[in-house]
mmCIF file of C-alpha atoms in Angstrom:
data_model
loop_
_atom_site.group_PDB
_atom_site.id
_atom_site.type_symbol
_atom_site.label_atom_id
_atom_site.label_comp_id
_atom_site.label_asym_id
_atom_site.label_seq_id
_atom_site.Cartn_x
_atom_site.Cartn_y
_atom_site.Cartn_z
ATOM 1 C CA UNK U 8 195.578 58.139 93.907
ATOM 2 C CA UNK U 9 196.642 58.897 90.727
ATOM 3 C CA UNK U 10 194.875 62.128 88.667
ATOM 4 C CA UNK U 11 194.750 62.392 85.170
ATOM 5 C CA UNK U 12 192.738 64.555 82.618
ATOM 6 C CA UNK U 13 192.267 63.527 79.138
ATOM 7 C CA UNK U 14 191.519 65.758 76.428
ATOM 8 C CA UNK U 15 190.411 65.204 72.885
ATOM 9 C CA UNK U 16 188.100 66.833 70.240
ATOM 10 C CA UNK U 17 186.391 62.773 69.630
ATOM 11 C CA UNK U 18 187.582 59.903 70.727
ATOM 12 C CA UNK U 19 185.671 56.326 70.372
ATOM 13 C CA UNK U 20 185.946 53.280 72.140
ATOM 14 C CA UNK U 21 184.767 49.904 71.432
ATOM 15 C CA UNK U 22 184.851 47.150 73.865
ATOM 16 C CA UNK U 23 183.246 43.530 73.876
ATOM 17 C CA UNK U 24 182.559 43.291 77.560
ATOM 18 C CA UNK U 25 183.381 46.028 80.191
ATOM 19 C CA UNK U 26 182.748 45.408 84.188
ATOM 20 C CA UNK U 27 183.655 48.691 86.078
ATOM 21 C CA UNK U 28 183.348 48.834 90.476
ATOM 22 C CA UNK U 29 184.190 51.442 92.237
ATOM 23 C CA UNK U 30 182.848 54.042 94.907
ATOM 24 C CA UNK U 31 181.459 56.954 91.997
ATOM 25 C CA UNK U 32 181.108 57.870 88.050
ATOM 26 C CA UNK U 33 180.110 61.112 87.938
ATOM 27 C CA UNK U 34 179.528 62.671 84.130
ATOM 28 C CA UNK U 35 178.000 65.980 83.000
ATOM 29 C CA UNK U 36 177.374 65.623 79.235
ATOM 30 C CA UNK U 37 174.653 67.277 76.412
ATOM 31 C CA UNK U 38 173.438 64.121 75.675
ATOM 32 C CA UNK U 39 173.264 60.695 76.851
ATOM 33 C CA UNK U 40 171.872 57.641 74.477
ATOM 34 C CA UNK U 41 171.533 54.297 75.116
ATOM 35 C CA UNK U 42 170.569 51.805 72.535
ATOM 36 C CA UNK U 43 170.152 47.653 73.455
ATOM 37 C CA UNK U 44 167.801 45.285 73.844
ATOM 38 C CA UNK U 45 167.902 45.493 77.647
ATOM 39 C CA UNK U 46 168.625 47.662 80.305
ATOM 40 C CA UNK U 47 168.257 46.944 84.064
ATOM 41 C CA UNK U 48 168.625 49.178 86.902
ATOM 42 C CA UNK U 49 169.159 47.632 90.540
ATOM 43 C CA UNK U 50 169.559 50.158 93.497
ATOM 44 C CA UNK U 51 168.558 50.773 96.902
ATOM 45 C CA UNK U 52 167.417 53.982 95.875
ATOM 46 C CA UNK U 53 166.614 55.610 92.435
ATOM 47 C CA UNK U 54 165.849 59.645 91.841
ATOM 48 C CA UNK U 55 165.020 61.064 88.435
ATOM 49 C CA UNK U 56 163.957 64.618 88.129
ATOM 50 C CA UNK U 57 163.514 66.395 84.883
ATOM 51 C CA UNK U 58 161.407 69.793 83.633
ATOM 52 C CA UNK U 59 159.623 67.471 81.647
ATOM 53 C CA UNK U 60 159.864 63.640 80.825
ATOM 54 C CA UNK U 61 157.785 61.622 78.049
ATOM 55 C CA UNK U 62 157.708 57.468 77.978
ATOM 56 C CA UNK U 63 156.393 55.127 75.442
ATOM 57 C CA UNK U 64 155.384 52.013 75.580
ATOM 58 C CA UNK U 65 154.290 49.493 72.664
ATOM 59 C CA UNK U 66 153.252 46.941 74.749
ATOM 60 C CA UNK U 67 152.341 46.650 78.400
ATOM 61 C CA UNK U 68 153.695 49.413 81.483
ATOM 62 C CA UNK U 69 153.705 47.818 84.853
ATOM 63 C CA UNK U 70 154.030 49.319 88.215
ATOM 64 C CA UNK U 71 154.545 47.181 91.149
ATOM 65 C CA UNK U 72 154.574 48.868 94.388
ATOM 66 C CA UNK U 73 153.475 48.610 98.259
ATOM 67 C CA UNK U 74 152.285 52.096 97.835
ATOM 68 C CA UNK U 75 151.705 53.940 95.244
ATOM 69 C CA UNK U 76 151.334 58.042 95.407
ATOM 70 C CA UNK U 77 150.471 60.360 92.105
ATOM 71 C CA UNK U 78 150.462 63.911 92.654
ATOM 72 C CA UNK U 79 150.014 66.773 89.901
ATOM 73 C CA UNK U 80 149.088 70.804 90.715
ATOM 74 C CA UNK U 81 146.784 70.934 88.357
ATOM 75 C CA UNK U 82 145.202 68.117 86.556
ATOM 76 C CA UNK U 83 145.296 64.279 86.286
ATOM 77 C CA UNK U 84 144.139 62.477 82.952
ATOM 78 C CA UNK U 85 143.299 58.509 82.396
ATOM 79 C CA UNK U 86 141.770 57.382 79.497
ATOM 80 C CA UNK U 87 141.559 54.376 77.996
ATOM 81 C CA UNK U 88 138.818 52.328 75.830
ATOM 82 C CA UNK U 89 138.126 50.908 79.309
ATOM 83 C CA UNK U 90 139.235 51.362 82.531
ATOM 84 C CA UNK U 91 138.579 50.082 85.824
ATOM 85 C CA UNK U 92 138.939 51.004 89.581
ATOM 86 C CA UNK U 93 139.084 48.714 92.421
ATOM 87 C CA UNK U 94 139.614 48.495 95.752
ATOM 88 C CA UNK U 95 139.703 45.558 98.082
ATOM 89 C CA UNK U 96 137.927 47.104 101.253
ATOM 90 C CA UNK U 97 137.788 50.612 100.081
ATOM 91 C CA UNK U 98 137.662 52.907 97.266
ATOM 92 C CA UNK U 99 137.034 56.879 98.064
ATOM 93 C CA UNK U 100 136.097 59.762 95.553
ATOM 94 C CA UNK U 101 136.032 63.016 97.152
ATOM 95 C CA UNK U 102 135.930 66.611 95.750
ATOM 96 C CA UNK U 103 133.765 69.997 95.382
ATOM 97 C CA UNK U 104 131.540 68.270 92.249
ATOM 98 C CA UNK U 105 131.596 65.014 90.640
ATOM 99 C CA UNK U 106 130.453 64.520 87.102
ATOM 100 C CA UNK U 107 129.061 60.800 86.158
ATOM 101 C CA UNK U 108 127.873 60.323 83.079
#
């Protein structure tokens, strides 16, 4: 196909409604921002890695999964006004000492 390469100190674009398809977009960029009152992702497969990522939420965060695996080298933190624990046939706390109390 055809190969182009645009160059330009700024450029802006402003479009009403935009539908792209194809096989790839590929970008390397400083910064990305997205601003809307939506935004879905639908894919087979999503990866994210970072050095470091921070979310907030106003309202409610919810996770929805067959299985569900958290794993940190060093510590894990939940706290919350209350919080609760179940388990439908079992739950399992295991480790050299466990505080109560």
């Amino acid at each position: 196909g055809a190969r182009w390469t645009p160059k330009a100190d700024k450029a802006q674009c402003e479009v009403a409604d935009m539908r792209y398809t194809g096989e790839s977009v590929d970008g390397t960029v400083g910064r990305v921002r997205f601003v809307g009152k939506l935004f879905e992702t639908v894919a087979g497969r999503m990866v994210q890695m970072a050095r470091s990522a921070l979310r907030l939420v106003d309202e409610i965060d919810q996770v929805r999964v067959g299985h569900l695996d958290v794993r940190a080298q060093e510590s894990v933190v939940i706290h919350a006004k209350h919080t609760v624990v179940t388990g439908k046939e079992l739950v399992k706390v295991d480790a050299g000492q466990i505080h109560m109390g």
